[in-house]
């Protein structure tokens, strides 16, 4: 079967979880991202995205695309080059594949470790981890969340993995560790340009990426201006 | 102007540098990649790509796509996840965005540092570095090299940056340093599945990525089976 970037390998409730038909949110309203699911939302230039992590141990895979051309997207590799660092810090602005500003990390509780290095989990990842049935995954959540608001993504960019704790050893190996944040930890992202944003509450329950309990939980977000 | 991933921002001799009309090489023949240019070539499952670095200080941006579906490509983020490390070592196999084997690093002289973290240079990068006129860049070399053999890429993946020396500090900052290899340093890559391969002799002459002299030079390659 030919691979198309926007077609999910399976499905879950994400496909029915749009904030509205077009993805336009009600400003100030708190939306829930159910455990193991994703949501897409449209934000305008200058808007503030507030993501809350009730459990404190739940990773949020985050993507941003330019609303008027989805071939421009938040890029981890261009952001690493731009920032000269692997993990963005408070006040840092991440850029697109065309090196224009996309999101600024305006606030995040301390300590939080975010990740720019690891690909979103997908069907193939869980098969390789020994899962035989369909397993919820962030890549499909991205595909379904965008489909749910009538958008079709041309590729699956690398996500900005909020709260994901992937320490780098002196020998340049990486490991998957539980998040280090506490309950109701928040991340605030300032959005540059009109963007399609997608968040996935990572359903990884085989490695301890979402905590020692391997029990993925929900997230919440709101948009303000 | 709407951005399309396959359209170059400018041009150089890469557009006329095909190894053949379809990209099929003569096995065993040594091809030259002129300084600041790129070349695309078709390789079959099991082929060995031998890249020679005459100067020893020239970075080679490398990409691989599945020949029968260019939406599957060699992915640095999936390879980092698969390998659990940031820099592939001898014997390591890098994978695609669908987590299938793409290339194995069969041999490389010691010491060589390769890079998986940094985006290919592009028009925007050089503008931000203060260049006003068109500057040759690896992203355009990828676009032109594939166009020269009748292929149209659906996206610009992150490259595997051969010989690129990007040390990571304990505080997770990265810096752009001159290559550490010597004259006629070689990299051998075993190809898995039929692939479209692209190499670019990086034209970066503002940072010391291609040596302290900031003098980009040529590369050579051959394919055998």
Tab-separated table of C-alpha atoms in Angstrom:
chain	number	residue	atom	x	y	z
A	1	UNK	CA	0.000	0.000	0.000
A	2	UNK	CA	1.377	3.370	-0.966
A	3	UNK	CA	2.157	5.614	1.953
A	4	UNK	CA	0.446	9.012	2.092
A	5	UNK	CA	1.503	11.316	4.947
A	6	UNK	CA	-2.033	12.375	5.946
A	7	UNK	CA	-3.709	8.944	6.113
A	8	UNK	CA	-3.895	7.379	9.599
A	9	UNK	CA	-2.875	3.738	10.155
A	10	UNK	CA	-5.894	3.293	12.458
A	11	UNK	CA	-8.278	5.466	14.434
A	12	UNK	CA	-9.469	6.630	17.841
A	13	UNK	CA	-11.745	9.346	19.267
A	14	UNK	CA	-9.456	12.083	17.922
A	15	UNK	CA	-11.326	12.000	14.644
A	16	UNK	CA	-14.453	13.306	16.479
A	17	UNK	CA	-12.731	15.750	18.838
A	18	UNK	CA	-12.644	19.024	16.900
A	19	UNK	CA	-12.990	22.252	18.931
A	20	UNK	CA	-15.212	23.462	16.044
A	21	UNK	CA	-15.792	22.527	12.413
A	22	UNK	CA	-12.970	24.778	11.253
A	23	UNK	CA	-10.780	24.477	14.348
A	24	UNK	CA	-11.450	28.063	15.437
A	25	UNK	CA	-11.552	28.141	19.259
A	26	UNK	CA	-13.584	30.168	21.720
A	27	UNK	CA	-11.000	32.462	23.315
A	28	UNK	CA	-10.469	31.815	26.999
A	29	UNK	CA	-12.317	28.501	26.983
A	30	UNK	CA	-10.494	25.504	28.458
A	31	UNK	CA	-10.458	22.505	26.130
A	32	UNK	CA	-9.618	18.978	27.200
A	33	UNK	CA	-7.304	16.685	25.236
A	34	UNK	CA	-8.401	13.206	26.332
A	35	UNK	CA	-5.679	10.729	27.247
A	36	UNK	CA	-4.164	9.083	24.134
A	37	UNK	CA	-5.881	11.611	21.800
A	38	UNK	CA	-5.050	14.765	19.860
A	39	UNK	CA	-6.719	18.089	19.025
A	40	UNK	CA	-6.097	20.702	16.317
A	41	UNK	CA	-6.841	24.394	16.752
A	42	UNK	CA	-6.383	27.565	14.715
A	43	UNK	CA	-4.476	30.425	16.350
A	44	UNK	CA	-3.950	33.967	15.107
A	45	UNK	CA	-0.740	35.990	15.071
A	46	UNK	CA	0.098	37.072	18.628
A	47	UNK	CA	-2.208	34.599	20.353
A	48	UNK	CA	-1.070	32.832	23.507
A	49	UNK	CA	-1.484	29.074	23.837
A	50	UNK	CA	-1.665	27.887	27.435
A	51	UNK	CA	-1.184	24.140	27.892
A	52	UNK	CA	-1.858	22.605	31.303
A	53	UNK	CA	-0.516	19.228	32.382
A	54	UNK	CA	-2.834	18.128	35.231
A	55	UNK	CA	-0.877	14.994	36.128
A	56	UNK	CA	2.498	16.633	35.540
A	57	UNK	CA	3.863	13.503	33.891
A	58	UNK	CA	2.087	13.619	30.524
A	59	UNK	CA	4.072	14.420	27.376
A	60	UNK	CA	2.446	16.696	24.773
A	61	UNK	CA	3.607	16.289	21.180
A	62	UNK	CA	3.189	19.715	19.585
A	63	UNK	CA	3.133	20.807	15.921
A	64	UNK	CA	2.519	24.131	14.180
A	65	UNK	CA	1.871	24.793	10.483
A	66	UNK	CA	1.400	28.067	8.613
A	67	UNK	CA	-2.323	28.278	8.044
A	68	UNK	CA	-1.997	29.592	4.477
A	69	UNK	CA	0.607	26.999	3.408
A	70	UNK	CA	0.959	23.782	5.375
A	71	UNK	CA	4.287	23.109	3.660
A	72	UNK	CA	5.710	25.647	6.108
A	73	UNK	CA	5.869	24.142	9.579
A	74	UNK	CA	7.603	24.425	12.943
A	75	UNK	CA	10.950	22.670	12.439
A	76	UNK	CA	13.041	21.200	15.209
A	77	UNK	CA	16.230	21.007	13.121
A	78	UNK	CA	15.970	24.623	11.943
A	79	UNK	CA	15.176	25.692	15.520
A	80	UNK	CA	18.243	23.872	16.897
A	81	UNK	CA	20.385	25.637	14.288
A	82	UNK	CA	18.764	29.001	15.024
A	83	UNK	CA	19.093	28.681	18.815
A	84	UNK	CA	22.441	26.870	18.883
A	85	UNK	CA	20.972	24.523	21.467
A	86	UNK	CA	19.113	21.218	21.646
A	87	UNK	CA	16.515	22.164	24.265
A	88	UNK	CA	14.720	25.523	24.017
A	89	UNK	CA	14.683	27.665	27.152
A	90	UNK	CA	12.443	30.392	28.503
A	91	UNK	CA	12.186	33.259	25.999
A	92	UNK	CA	13.509	31.246	23.071
A	93	UNK	CA	11.713	31.489	19.721
A	94	UNK	CA	11.455	28.396	17.560
A	95	UNK	CA	11.366	28.773	13.795
A	96	UNK	CA	9.874	27.155	10.712
A	97	UNK	CA	11.552	25.236	7.904
A	98	UNK	CA	11.732	28.651	6.161
A	99	UNK	CA	13.477	30.043	9.273
A	100	UNK	CA	10.696	32.440	10.213
A	101	UNK	CA	9.446	32.795	13.787
A	102	UNK	CA	6.686	30.345	14.778
A	103	UNK	CA	6.405	30.079	18.583
A	104	UNK	CA	8.079	31.657	21.603
A	105	UNK	CA	8.385	29.716	24.850
A	106	UNK	CA	7.017	32.480	27.084
A	107	UNK	CA	6.763	30.608	30.308
A	108	UNK	CA	7.209	27.141	31.659
A	109	UNK	CA	7.477	25.975	35.243
A	110	UNK	CA	10.805	24.836	36.573
A	111	UNK	CA	12.124	22.251	36.174
A	112	UNK	CA	10.806	21.127	32.825
A	113	UNK	CA	12.745	19.286	30.215
A	114	UNK	CA	11.431	19.469	26.672
A	115	UNK	CA	12.670	17.492	23.683
A	116	UNK	CA	13.426	18.337	20.045
A	117	UNK	CA	15.267	15.140	19.085
A	118	UNK	CA	12.784	12.284	19.036
A	119	UNK	CA	10.261	11.424	16.294
A	120	UNK	CA	6.552	11.183	17.125
A	121	UNK	CA	5.459	7.663	18.019
A	122	UNK	CA	3.605	5.838	15.265
A	123	UNK	CA	2.154	2.484	14.248
A	124	UNK	CA	5.592	1.165	13.255
A	125	UNK	CA	7.147	2.153	16.584
A	126	UNK	CA	4.611	0.126	18.579
A	127	UNK	CA	4.936	-2.862	16.254
A	128	UNK	CA	8.691	-2.785	16.887
A	129	UNK	CA	8.023	-2.552	20.647
A	130	UNK	CA	6.073	-5.813	20.400
A	131	UNK	CA	2.481	-4.569	20.109
A	132	UNK	CA	0.447	-6.624	17.622
A	133	UNK	CA	-2.957	-4.861	17.690
A	134	UNK	CA	-3.483	-1.205	16.740
A	135	UNK	CA	-2.010	1.146	19.334
A	136	UNK	CA	-2.945	4.815	19.633
A	137	UNK	CA	-0.038	6.971	18.504
A	138	UNK	CA	0.876	10.645	18.150
A	139	UNK	CA	1.401	10.491	14.383
A	140	UNK	CA	-2.142	9.224	13.811
A	141	UNK	CA	-3.457	11.754	16.345
A	142	UNK	CA	-1.877	14.507	14.225
A	143	UNK	CA	-3.468	13.069	11.089
A	144	UNK	CA	-6.916	12.631	12.644
A	145	UNK	CA	-6.950	15.961	14.498
A	146	UNK	CA	-6.199	17.871	11.299
A	147	UNK	CA	-8.673	15.793	9.290
A	148	UNK	CA	-11.327	16.542	11.942
A	149	UNK	CA	-11.140	20.262	11.083
A	150	UNK	CA	-10.909	19.757	7.317
A	151	UNK	CA	-7.135	20.106	6.920
A	152	UNK	CA	-4.806	17.728	5.074
A	153	UNK	CA	-1.158	17.721	6.153
A	154	UNK	CA	1.469	17.249	3.410
A	155	UNK	CA	4.020	15.668	5.781
A	156	UNK	CA	4.565	14.644	9.407
A	157	UNK	CA	7.135	17.074	10.822
A	158	UNK	CA	9.189	16.273	13.909
A	159	UNK	CA	7.183	17.370	16.964
A	160	UNK	CA	8.230	19.696	19.773
A	161	UNK	CA	7.867	17.236	22.634
A	162	UNK	CA	6.711	19.268	25.632
A	163	UNK	CA	7.540	17.794	29.063
A	164	UNK	CA	9.446	14.949	27.384
A	165	UNK	CA	12.576	14.068	29.331
A	166	UNK	CA	15.283	12.667	27.061
A	167	UNK	CA	18.650	13.192	28.753
A	168	UNK	CA	21.784	13.175	26.596
A	169	UNK	CA	24.823	11.356	27.983
A	170	UNK	CA	28.434	12.571	27.500
A	171	UNK	CA	28.802	9.828	24.848
A	172	UNK	CA	25.781	11.244	22.949
A	173	UNK	CA	23.395	8.420	23.760
A	174	UNK	CA	19.804	9.295	24.665
A	175	UNK	CA	17.381	7.615	27.049
A	176	UNK	CA	13.644	7.871	27.649
A	177	UNK	CA	12.972	8.989	31.214
A	178	UNK	CA	9.822	9.968	33.135
A	179	UNK	CA	8.903	13.681	33.082
A	180	UNK	CA	10.295	15.753	35.950
A	181	UNK	CA	7.471	18.287	36.307
A	182	UNK	CA	4.770	18.534	38.966
A	183	UNK	CA	0.940	18.598	38.880
A	184	UNK	CA	-0.680	21.385	36.851
A	185	UNK	CA	2.595	22.297	35.205
A	186	UNK	CA	1.977	24.884	32.472
A	187	UNK	CA	3.628	25.863	29.202
A	188	UNK	CA	2.783	29.158	27.503
A	189	UNK	CA	3.566	29.539	23.815
A	190	UNK	CA	3.254	32.835	21.932
A	191	UNK	CA	2.198	32.193	18.328
A	192	UNK	CA	3.763	34.120	15.417
A	193	UNK	CA	1.616	34.351	12.291
A	194	UNK	CA	-1.707	32.584	11.749
A	195	UNK	CA	-1.093	28.924	12.497
A	196	UNK	CA	-2.684	25.515	12.622
A	197	UNK	CA	-1.619	24.010	15.969
A	198	UNK	CA	-1.867	20.357	16.926
A	199	UNK	CA	-1.348	18.764	20.337
A	200	UNK	CA	-1.311	15.064	21.141
A	201	UNK	CA	-1.448	13.580	24.636
A	202	UNK	CA	1.183	10.932	23.914
A	203	UNK	CA	-0.233	7.379	24.314
A	204	UNK	CA	3.175	5.798	24.984
A	205	UNK	CA	2.596	3.188	27.730
A	206	UNK	CA	5.477	0.813	27.074
A	207	UNK	CA	8.441	3.090	27.838
A	208	UNK	CA	8.226	5.432	30.907
A	209	UNK	CA	7.995	8.564	28.721
A	210	UNK	CA	4.654	9.415	30.382
A	211	UNK	CA	5.758	8.522	33.904
A	212	UNK	CA	6.914	5.446	35.804
A	213	UNK	CA	3.287	4.266	35.986
A	214	UNK	CA	3.090	4.100	32.176
A	215	UNK	CA	-0.400	5.522	32.488
A	216	UNK	CA	-1.027	8.223	29.847
A	217	UNK	CA	-3.315	10.996	31.077
A	218	UNK	CA	-5.185	13.995	29.678
A	219	UNK	CA	-4.059	17.544	28.994
A	220	UNK	CA	-5.922	20.879	28.828
A	221	UNK	CA	-5.378	24.029	26.795
A	222	UNK	CA	-6.810	27.443	26.132
A	223	UNK	CA	-6.087	30.225	23.664
A	224	UNK	CA	-6.083	33.910	24.545
A	225	UNK	CA	-4.976	37.093	22.850
B	1	UNK	CA	4.907	33.627	-3.312
B	2	UNK	CA	3.634	30.255	-2.190
B	3	UNK	CA	6.334	27.905	-1.018
B	4	UNK	CA	6.656	24.553	-2.797
B	5	UNK	CA	9.255	22.121	-1.374
B	6	UNK	CA	10.773	21.146	-4.742
B	7	UNK	CA	11.278	24.607	-6.259
B	8	UNK	CA	14.793	26.081	-5.856
B	9	UNK	CA	15.275	29.654	-4.652
B	10	UNK	CA	18.028	30.102	-7.250
B	11	UNK	CA	20.313	27.946	-9.367
B	12	UNK	CA	23.821	26.723	-10.037
B	13	UNK	CA	25.532	24.015	-12.148
B	14	UNK	CA	23.770	21.259	-10.170
B	15	UNK	CA	20.828	21.505	-12.545
B	16	UNK	CA	23.088	20.217	-15.371
B	17	UNK	CA	25.088	17.658	-13.372
B	18	UNK	CA	23.087	14.428	-13.695
B	19	UNK	CA	25.069	11.167	-13.824
B	20	UNK	CA	22.539	10.114	-16.506
B	21	UNK	CA	19.067	11.179	-17.625
B	22	UNK	CA	17.401	8.878	-15.076
B	23	UNK	CA	20.115	9.010	-12.417
B	24	UNK	CA	21.225	5.412	-13.036
B	25	UNK	CA	25.009	5.242	-12.523
B	26	UNK	CA	27.705	3.185	-14.200
B	27	UNK	CA	28.809	0.785	-11.473
B	28	UNK	CA	32.374	1.310	-10.341
B	29	UNK	CA	32.732	4.663	-12.065
B	30	UNK	CA	33.979	7.549	-9.955
B	31	UNK	CA	31.768	10.633	-10.179
B	32	UNK	CA	32.772	14.086	-9.082
B	33	UNK	CA	30.524	16.375	-7.038
B	34	UNK	CA	31.862	19.856	-7.838
B	35	UNK	CA	32.413	22.223	-4.926
B	36	UNK	CA	29.131	23.919	-3.886
B	37	UNK	CA	27.036	21.523	-6.013
B	38	UNK	CA	24.912	18.400	-5.606
B	39	UNK	CA	24.267	15.153	-7.475
B	40	UNK	CA	21.426	12.612	-7.378
B	41	UNK	CA	21.875	8.920	-8.147
B	42	UNK	CA	19.707	5.806	-8.119
B	43	UNK	CA	20.947	2.841	-6.061
B	44	UNK	CA	19.535	-0.670	-5.845
B	45	UNK	CA	18.955	-2.771	-2.741
B	46	UNK	CA	22.299	-3.972	-1.393
B	47	UNK	CA	24.440	-1.497	-3.310
B	48	UNK	CA	27.415	0.133	-1.645
B	49	UNK	CA	27.905	3.889	-1.891
B	50	UNK	CA	31.518	4.977	-1.469
B	51	UNK	CA	31.993	8.692	-0.802
B	52	UNK	CA	35.502	10.138	-0.884
B	53	UNK	CA	36.449	13.421	0.722
B	54	UNK	CA	39.655	14.511	-1.087
B	55	UNK	CA	40.301	17.576	1.078
B	56	UNK	CA	39.149	15.867	4.269
B	57	UNK	CA	37.380	19.013	5.446
B	58	UNK	CA	34.343	19.034	3.160
B	59	UNK	CA	30.910	18.270	4.598
B	60	UNK	CA	28.531	16.121	2.518
B	61	UNK	CA	24.805	16.614	3.105
B	62	UNK	CA	23.204	13.244	2.340
B	63	UNK	CA	19.571	12.265	1.674
B	64	UNK	CA	17.863	9.022	0.691
B	65	UNK	CA	14.295	8.488	-0.549
B	66	UNK	CA	12.436	5.283	-1.399
B	67	UNK	CA	12.453	5.193	-5.173
B	68	UNK	CA	8.858	3.966	-5.455
B	69	UNK	CA	7.463	6.525	-2.968
B	70	UNK	CA	9.424	9.679	-2.228
B	71	UNK	CA	7.219	10.306	0.819
B	72	UNK	CA	9.349	7.668	2.538
B	73	UNK	CA	12.799	9.065	3.272
B	74	UNK	CA	15.827	8.632	5.495
B	75	UNK	CA	14.844	10.307	8.780
B	76	UNK	CA	17.296	11.637	11.328
B	77	UNK	CA	14.726	11.810	14.147
B	78	UNK	CA	13.521	8.239	13.601
B	79	UNK	CA	17.147	7.077	13.348
B	80	UNK	CA	18.071	8.776	16.642
B	81	UNK	CA	15.106	7.045	18.299
B	82	UNK	CA	16.009	3.697	16.706
B	83	UNK	CA	19.690	3.907	17.634
B	84	UNK	CA	19.286	5.615	21.003
B	85	UNK	CA	22.136	7.914	20.041
B	86	UNK	CA	22.687	11.262	18.350
B	87	UNK	CA	25.663	10.307	16.170
B	88	UNK	CA	25.619	7.003	14.235
B	89	UNK	CA	28.663	4.786	14.638
B	90	UNK	CA	30.273	2.067	12.546
B	91	UNK	CA	27.768	-0.710	11.818
B	92	UNK	CA	24.714	1.359	12.727
B	93	UNK	CA	21.693	1.263	10.421
B	94	UNK	CA	19.672	4.425	9.913
B	95	UNK	CA	15.964	4.167	9.223
B	96	UNK	CA	13.205	5.907	7.306
B	97	UNK	CA	10.215	7.871	8.586
B	98	UNK	CA	8.380	4.514	8.382
B	99	UNK	CA	11.135	2.973	10.558
B	100	UNK	CA	12.446	0.627	7.883
B	101	UNK	CA	16.164	0.192	7.205
B	102	UNK	CA	17.628	2.667	4.716
B	103	UNK	CA	21.443	2.845	5.040
B	104	UNK	CA	24.120	1.134	7.132
B	105	UNK	CA	27.327	2.963	8.002
B	106	UNK	CA	29.681	0.182	6.922
B	107	UNK	CA	32.948	1.973	7.229
B	108	UNK	CA	34.298	5.352	8.009
B	109	UNK	CA	37.809	6.400	8.882
B	110	UNK	CA	38.585	7.378	12.422
B	111	UNK	CA	38.088	9.953	13.731
B	112	UNK	CA	35.033	11.226	11.914
B	113	UNK	CA	32.203	13.101	13.458
B	114	UNK	CA	28.901	13.061	11.594
B	115	UNK	CA	25.818	15.101	12.401
B	116	UNK	CA	22.081	14.343	12.560
B	117	UNK	CA	20.928	17.524	14.325
B	118	UNK	CA	21.342	20.435	11.946
B	119	UNK	CA	19.065	21.444	9.045
B	120	UNK	CA	20.472	21.768	5.532
B	121	UNK	CA	21.621	25.282	4.691
B	122	UNK	CA	19.240	27.243	2.490
B	123	UNK	CA	18.548	30.657	0.993
B	124	UNK	CA	17.055	31.911	4.269
B	125	UNK	CA	20.076	30.782	6.299
B	126	UNK	CA	22.481	32.811	4.173
B	127	UNK	CA	20.228	35.862	4.222
B	128	UNK	CA	20.259	35.673	8.014
B	129	UNK	CA	24.059	35.338	7.930
B	130	UNK	CA	24.226	38.664	6.078
B	131	UNK	CA	24.461	37.532	2.431
B	132	UNK	CA	22.375	39.696	0.114
B	133	UNK	CA	22.912	38.018	-3.273
B	134	UNK	CA	21.984	34.415	-4.067
B	135	UNK	CA	24.271	31.954	-2.276
B	136	UNK	CA	24.610	28.298	-3.266
B	137	UNK	CA	22.977	26.103	-0.632
B	138	UNK	CA	22.393	22.419	0.102
B	139	UNK	CA	18.598	22.669	0.032
B	140	UNK	CA	18.626	24.048	-3.504
B	141	UNK	CA	21.271	21.474	-4.488
B	142	UNK	CA	18.863	18.748	-3.355
B	143	UNK	CA	16.050	20.312	-5.361
B	144	UNK	CA	18.138	20.805	-8.507
B	145	UNK	CA	19.885	17.425	-8.363
B	146	UNK	CA	16.554	15.579	-8.174
B	147	UNK	CA	15.032	17.794	-10.858
B	148	UNK	CA	18.039	17.028	-13.094
B	149	UNK	CA	17.059	13.338	-13.164
B	150	UNK	CA	13.319	13.957	-13.509
B	151	UNK	CA	12.328	13.514	-9.859
B	152	UNK	CA	10.192	15.897	-7.780
B	153	UNK	CA	10.682	15.760	-4.008
B	154	UNK	CA	7.582	16.247	-1.828
B	155	UNK	CA	9.558	17.691	1.106
B	156	UNK	CA	13.081	18.592	2.243
B	157	UNK	CA	14.008	16.049	4.934
B	158	UNK	CA	16.744	16.698	7.458
B	159	UNK	CA	20.058	15.568	5.948
B	160	UNK	CA	22.603	13.122	7.344
B	161	UNK	CA	25.558	15.513	7.518
B	162	UNK	CA	28.643	13.420	6.776
B	163	UNK	CA	31.924	14.761	8.194
B	164	UNK	CA	30.040	17.605	9.888
B	165	UNK	CA	31.497	18.344	13.301
B	166	UNK	CA	28.853	19.736	15.665
B	167	UNK	CA	29.980	19.083	19.244
B	168	UNK	CA	27.351	19.078	21.995
B	169	UNK	CA	28.284	20.773	25.270
B	170	UNK	CA	27.213	19.485	28.712
B	171	UNK	CA	24.613	22.281	28.755
B	172	UNK	CA	23.164	21.014	25.424
B	173	UNK	CA	24.423	23.863	23.298
B	174	UNK	CA	25.860	23.063	19.864
B	175	UNK	CA	28.638	24.728	17.897
B	176	UNK	CA	29.810	24.566	14.287
B	177	UNK	CA	33.413	23.357	14.156
B	178	UNK	CA	35.800	22.396	11.328
B	179	UNK	CA	35.788	18.713	10.296
B	180	UNK	CA	38.343	16.518	12.065
B	181	UNK	CA	39.077	14.045	9.259
B	182	UNK	CA	42.115	13.794	6.994
B	183	UNK	CA	42.640	13.832	3.200
B	184	UNK	CA	40.818	11.156	1.200
B	185	UNK	CA	38.655	10.206	4.138
B	186	UNK	CA	35.989	7.718	3.005
B	187	UNK	CA	32.478	6.817	4.098
B	188	UNK	CA	30.838	3.578	2.903
B	189	UNK	CA	27.061	3.302	3.085
B	190	UNK	CA	25.177	0.063	2.370
B	191	UNK	CA	21.793	0.854	0.784
B	192	UNK	CA	18.632	-1.025	1.821
B	193	UNK	CA	15.873	-1.129	-0.802
B	194	UNK	CA	15.910	0.758	-4.106
B	195	UNK	CA	16.645	4.380	-3.282
B	196	UNK	CA	17.116	7.815	-4.731
B	197	UNK	CA	20.276	9.194	-3.115
B	198	UNK	CA	21.371	12.817	-3.093
B	199	UNK	CA	24.686	14.294	-1.997
B	200	UNK	CA	25.576	17.964	-1.714
B	201	UNK	CA	29.086	19.345	-1.265
B	202	UNK	CA	28.035	21.942	1.297
B	203	UNK	CA	28.727	25.514	0.087
B	204	UNK	CA	28.893	26.981	3.582
B	205	UNK	CA	31.765	29.521	3.538
B	206	UNK	CA	30.724	31.839	6.350
B	207	UNK	CA	30.952	29.480	9.324
B	208	UNK	CA	33.945	27.037	9.533
B	209	UNK	CA	31.748	23.983	8.860
B	210	UNK	CA	33.888	23.175	5.799
B	211	UNK	CA	37.219	23.942	7.474
B	212	UNK	CA	38.974	26.914	8.997
B	213	UNK	CA	39.771	28.199	5.488
B	214	UNK	CA	36.033	28.454	4.706
B	215	UNK	CA	36.875	27.138	1.270
B	216	UNK	CA	34.301	24.529	0.141
B	217	UNK	CA	35.805	21.776	-2.005
B	218	UNK	CA	34.640	18.869	-4.165
B	219	UNK	CA	33.700	15.300	-3.269
B	220	UNK	CA	33.746	12.044	-5.233
B	221	UNK	CA	31.571	8.955	-5.111
B	222	UNK	CA	31.063	5.586	-6.731
B	223	UNK	CA	28.426	2.870	-6.494
B	224	UNK	CA	29.210	-0.839	-6.451
B	225	UNK	CA	27.296	-4.003	-5.719
